[in-house]
Tab-separated table of C-alpha atoms in Angstrom:
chain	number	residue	atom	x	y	z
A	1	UNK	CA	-83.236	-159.171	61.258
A	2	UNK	CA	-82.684	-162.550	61.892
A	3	UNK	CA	-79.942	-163.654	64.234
A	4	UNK	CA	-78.038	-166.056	62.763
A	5	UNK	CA	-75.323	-166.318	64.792
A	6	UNK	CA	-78.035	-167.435	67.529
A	7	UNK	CA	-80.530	-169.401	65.532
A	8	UNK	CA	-77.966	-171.746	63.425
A	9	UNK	CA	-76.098	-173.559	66.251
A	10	UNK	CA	-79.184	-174.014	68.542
A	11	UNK	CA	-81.257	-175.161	65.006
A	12	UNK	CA	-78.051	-177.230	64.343
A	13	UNK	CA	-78.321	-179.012	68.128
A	14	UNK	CA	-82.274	-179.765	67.218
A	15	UNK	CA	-81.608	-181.154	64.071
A	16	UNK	CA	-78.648	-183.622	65.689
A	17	UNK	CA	-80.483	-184.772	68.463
A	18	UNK	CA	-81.516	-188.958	67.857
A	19	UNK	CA	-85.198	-189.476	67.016
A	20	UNK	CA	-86.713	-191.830	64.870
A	21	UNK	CA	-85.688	-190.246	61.981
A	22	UNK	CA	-81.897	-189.859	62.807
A	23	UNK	CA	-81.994	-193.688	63.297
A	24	UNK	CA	-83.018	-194.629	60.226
A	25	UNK	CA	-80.247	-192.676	58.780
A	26	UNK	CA	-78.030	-194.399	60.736
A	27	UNK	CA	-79.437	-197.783	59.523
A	28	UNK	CA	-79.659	-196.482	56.492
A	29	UNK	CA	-76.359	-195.591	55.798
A	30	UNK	CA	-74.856	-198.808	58.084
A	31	UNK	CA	-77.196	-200.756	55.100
A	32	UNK	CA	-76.592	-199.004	51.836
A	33	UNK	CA	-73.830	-195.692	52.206
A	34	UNK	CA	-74.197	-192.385	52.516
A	35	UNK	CA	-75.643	-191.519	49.185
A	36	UNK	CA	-78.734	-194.031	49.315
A	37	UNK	CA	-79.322	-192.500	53.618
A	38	UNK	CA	-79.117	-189.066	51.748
A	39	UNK	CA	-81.345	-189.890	49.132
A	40	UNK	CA	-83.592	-191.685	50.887
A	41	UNK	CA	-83.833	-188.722	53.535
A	42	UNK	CA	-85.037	-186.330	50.582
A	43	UNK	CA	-88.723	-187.799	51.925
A	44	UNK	CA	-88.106	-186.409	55.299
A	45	UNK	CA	-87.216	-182.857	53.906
A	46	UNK	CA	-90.049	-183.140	51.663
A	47	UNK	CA	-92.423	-183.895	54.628
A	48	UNK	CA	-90.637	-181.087	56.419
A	49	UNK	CA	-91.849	-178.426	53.738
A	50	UNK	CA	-96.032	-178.290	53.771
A	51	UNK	CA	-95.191	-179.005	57.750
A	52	UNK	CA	-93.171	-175.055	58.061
A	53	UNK	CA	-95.799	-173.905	55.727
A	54	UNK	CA	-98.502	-175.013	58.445
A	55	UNK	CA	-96.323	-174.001	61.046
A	56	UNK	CA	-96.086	-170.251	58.799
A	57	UNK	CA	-99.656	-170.176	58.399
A	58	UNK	CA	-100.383	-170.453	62.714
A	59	UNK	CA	-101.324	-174.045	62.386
A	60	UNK	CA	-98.465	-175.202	64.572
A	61	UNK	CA	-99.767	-173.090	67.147
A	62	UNK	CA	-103.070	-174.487	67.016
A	63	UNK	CA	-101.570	-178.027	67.767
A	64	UNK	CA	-99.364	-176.682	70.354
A	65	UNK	CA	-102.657	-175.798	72.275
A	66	UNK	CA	-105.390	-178.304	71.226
A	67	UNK	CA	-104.704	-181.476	73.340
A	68	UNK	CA	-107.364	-183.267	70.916
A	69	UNK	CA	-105.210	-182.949	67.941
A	70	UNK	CA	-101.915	-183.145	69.504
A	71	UNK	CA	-103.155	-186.422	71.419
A	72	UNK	CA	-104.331	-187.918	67.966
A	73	UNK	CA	-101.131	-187.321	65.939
A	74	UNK	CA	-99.029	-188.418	68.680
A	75	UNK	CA	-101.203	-191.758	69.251
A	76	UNK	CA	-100.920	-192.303	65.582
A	77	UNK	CA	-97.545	-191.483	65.427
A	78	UNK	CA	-96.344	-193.576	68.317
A	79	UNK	CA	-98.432	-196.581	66.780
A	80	UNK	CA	-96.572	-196.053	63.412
A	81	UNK	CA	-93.292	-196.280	64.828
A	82	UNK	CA	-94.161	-199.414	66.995
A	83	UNK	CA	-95.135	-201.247	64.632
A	84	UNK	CA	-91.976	-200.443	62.296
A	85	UNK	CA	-90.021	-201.352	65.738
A	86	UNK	CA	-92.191	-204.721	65.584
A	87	UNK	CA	-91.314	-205.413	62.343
A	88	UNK	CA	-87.608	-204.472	62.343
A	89	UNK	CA	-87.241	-206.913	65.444
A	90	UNK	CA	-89.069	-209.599	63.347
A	91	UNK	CA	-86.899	-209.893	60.530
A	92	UNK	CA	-84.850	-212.947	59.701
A	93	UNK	CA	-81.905	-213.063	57.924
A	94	UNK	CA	-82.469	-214.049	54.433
A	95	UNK	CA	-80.029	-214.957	51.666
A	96	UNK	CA	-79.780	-212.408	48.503
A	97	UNK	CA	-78.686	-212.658	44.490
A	98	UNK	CA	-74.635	-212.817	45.868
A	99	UNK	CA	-75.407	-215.798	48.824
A	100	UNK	CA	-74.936	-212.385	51.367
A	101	UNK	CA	-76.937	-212.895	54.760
A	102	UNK	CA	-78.774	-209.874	54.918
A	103	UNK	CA	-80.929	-208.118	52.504
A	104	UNK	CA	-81.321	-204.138	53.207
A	105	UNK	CA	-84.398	-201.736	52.614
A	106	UNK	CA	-85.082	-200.766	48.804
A	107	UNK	CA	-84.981	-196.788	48.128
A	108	UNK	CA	-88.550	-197.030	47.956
A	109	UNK	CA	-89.226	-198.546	51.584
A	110	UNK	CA	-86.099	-196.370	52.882
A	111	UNK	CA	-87.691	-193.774	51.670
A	112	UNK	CA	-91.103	-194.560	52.737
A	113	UNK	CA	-90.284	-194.957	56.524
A	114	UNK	CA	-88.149	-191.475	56.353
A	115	UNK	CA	-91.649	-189.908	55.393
A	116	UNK	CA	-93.627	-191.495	57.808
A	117	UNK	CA	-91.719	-191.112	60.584
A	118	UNK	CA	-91.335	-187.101	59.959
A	119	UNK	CA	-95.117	-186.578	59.497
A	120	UNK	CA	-95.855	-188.894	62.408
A	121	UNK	CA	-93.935	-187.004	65.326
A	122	UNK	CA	-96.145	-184.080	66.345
A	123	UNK	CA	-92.461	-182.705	68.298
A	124	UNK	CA	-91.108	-181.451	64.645
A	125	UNK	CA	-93.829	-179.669	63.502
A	126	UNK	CA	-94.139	-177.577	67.326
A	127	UNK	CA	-90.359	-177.299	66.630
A	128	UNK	CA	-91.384	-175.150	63.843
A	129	UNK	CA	-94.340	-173.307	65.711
A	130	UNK	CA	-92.402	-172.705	69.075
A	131	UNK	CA	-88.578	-172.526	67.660
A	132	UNK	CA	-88.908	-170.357	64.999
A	133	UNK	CA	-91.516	-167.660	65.631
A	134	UNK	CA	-88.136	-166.309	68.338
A	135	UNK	CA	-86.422	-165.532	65.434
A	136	UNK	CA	-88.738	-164.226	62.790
A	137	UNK	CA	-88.437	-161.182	61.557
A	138	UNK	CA	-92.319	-159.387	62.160
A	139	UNK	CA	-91.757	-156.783	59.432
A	140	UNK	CA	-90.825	-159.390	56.990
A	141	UNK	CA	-92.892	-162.136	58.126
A	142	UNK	CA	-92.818	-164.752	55.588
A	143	UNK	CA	-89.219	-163.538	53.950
A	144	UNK	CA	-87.649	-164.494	57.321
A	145	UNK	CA	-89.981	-167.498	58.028
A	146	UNK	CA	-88.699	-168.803	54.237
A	147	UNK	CA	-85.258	-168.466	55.461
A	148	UNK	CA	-85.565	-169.814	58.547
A	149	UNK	CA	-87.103	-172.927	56.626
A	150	UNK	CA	-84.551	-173.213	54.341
A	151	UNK	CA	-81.586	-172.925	57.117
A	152	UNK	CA	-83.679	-175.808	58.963
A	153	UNK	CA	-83.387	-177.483	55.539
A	154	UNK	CA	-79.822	-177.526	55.035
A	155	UNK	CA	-78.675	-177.961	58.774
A	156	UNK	CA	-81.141	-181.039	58.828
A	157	UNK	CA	-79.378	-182.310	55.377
A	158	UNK	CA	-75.827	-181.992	57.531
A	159	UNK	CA	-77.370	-184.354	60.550
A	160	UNK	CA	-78.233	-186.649	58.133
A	161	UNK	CA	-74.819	-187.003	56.207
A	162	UNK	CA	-73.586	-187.317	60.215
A	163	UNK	CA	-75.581	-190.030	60.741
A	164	UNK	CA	-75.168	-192.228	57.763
A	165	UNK	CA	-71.359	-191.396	58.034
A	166	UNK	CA	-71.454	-192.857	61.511
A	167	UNK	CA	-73.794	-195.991	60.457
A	168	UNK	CA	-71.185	-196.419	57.279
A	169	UNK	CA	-68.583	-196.285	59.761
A	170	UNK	CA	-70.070	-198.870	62.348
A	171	UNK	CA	-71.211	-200.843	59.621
A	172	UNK	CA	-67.130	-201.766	58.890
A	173	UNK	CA	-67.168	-203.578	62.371
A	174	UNK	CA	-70.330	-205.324	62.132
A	175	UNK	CA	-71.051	-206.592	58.399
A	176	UNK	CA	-70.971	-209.950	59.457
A	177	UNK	CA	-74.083	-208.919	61.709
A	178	UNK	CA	-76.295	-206.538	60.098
A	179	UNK	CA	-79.237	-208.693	60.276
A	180	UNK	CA	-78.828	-207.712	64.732
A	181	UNK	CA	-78.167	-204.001	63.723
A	182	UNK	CA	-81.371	-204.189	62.129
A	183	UNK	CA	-82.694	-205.388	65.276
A	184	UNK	CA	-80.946	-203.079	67.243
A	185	UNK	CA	-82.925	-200.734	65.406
A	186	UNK	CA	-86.233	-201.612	66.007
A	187	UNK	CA	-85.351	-202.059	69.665
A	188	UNK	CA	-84.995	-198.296	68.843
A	189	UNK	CA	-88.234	-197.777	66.768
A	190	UNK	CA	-90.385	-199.329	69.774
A	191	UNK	CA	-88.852	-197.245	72.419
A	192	UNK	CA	-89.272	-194.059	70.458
A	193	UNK	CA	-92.824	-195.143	69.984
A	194	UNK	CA	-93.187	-195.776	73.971
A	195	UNK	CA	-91.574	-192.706	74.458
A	196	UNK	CA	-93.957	-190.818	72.671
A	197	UNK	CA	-96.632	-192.301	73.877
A	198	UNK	CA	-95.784	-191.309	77.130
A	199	UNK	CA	-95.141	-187.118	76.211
A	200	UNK	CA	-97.172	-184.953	77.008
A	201	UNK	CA	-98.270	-181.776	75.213
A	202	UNK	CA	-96.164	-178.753	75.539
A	203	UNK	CA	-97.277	-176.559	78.868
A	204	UNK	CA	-99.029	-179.568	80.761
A	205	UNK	CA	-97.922	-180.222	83.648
């Protein structure tokens, strides 16, 4: 039996806590509302799906303990999200159809760098391997691993509305200078990347 009352807030406090992904929301929804973050997001649940699968099917555990593959995803992840930093930072401001300053991400690339930056982190898919095995239910394994999935779903749906609310809401004091939040983001982008470049697989020392 699956505790709920356990597993939802401490899911709830991993899928709030600011990543790449969560940042992007932000800019997202600072850029376009909450609807086109939300949207846009659907590639990060997507992504999310064949990764809880993997994670179901023991392959989580088999990058929780193979530095080789964990040290090649996170190299190619942290290279992804560097060079989205790099990219982000090198933007100019440009002048649109209505003479506006700053011209945001289409759906497509919003959506793009949502799925890239979920499949890139090695961090979510050992959040499936390590998290959820505490709360599966052994005598029905993949029942309780399904709804453990789906809770992650929704919860991580939540943190994204959050997010885009907040970037929405930010966005009201800076329109003039959205071309700097921007910026501000791939300052963010390049120290996630750093950051993960730096990790180190779980149980080194």
């Amino acid at each position: 039996m699956i505790d709920l009352l356990v597993f939802i807030p401490a899911c709830f406090a991993l899928n709030l806590a600011f990543g790449p992904n969560n940042l992007l929301s932000l800019t997202h929804g600072a850029e376009r509302g909450v609807a086109f973050a939300l949207t846009a997001a659907m590639a990060r649940l997507a992504a999310f799906v064949p990764m809880i699968a993997a994670s179901a099917l023991g392959l989580g555990v088999l990058m929780s303990t193979s530095a080789l593959l964990f040290g090649v995803v996170k190299v190619a992840g942290a290279l992804y999200l560097l060079w989205l930093g790099v990219k982000l930072l090198r933007t100019r401001p440009t002048v649109d159809a209505q003479g506006q300053g700053h011209v945001p991400a289409s759906l497509r690339q919003a959506a793009r760098r949502e799925g890239l930056a979920a499949v890139s982190n090695p961090k979510a898919i050992l959040i499936f391997a390590a998290f959820f095995p505490q709360f599966v239910d052994t005598q029905a394994y993949w029942t309780s691993y399904a709804t453990l999935g789906a809770l992650f779903l929704g919860l991580e749906a939540c943190a994204i509305t959050i997010y885009a609310l907040a970037g929405r809401f930010a966005a009201r004091f800076a329109s003039r200078r959205m071309h700097w939040f921007q910026r501000a983001s791939g300052g963010g982008m390049v120290l996630f990347g750093l950051l993960l470049l730096a990790s180190r697989q779980p149980g080194q020392a």
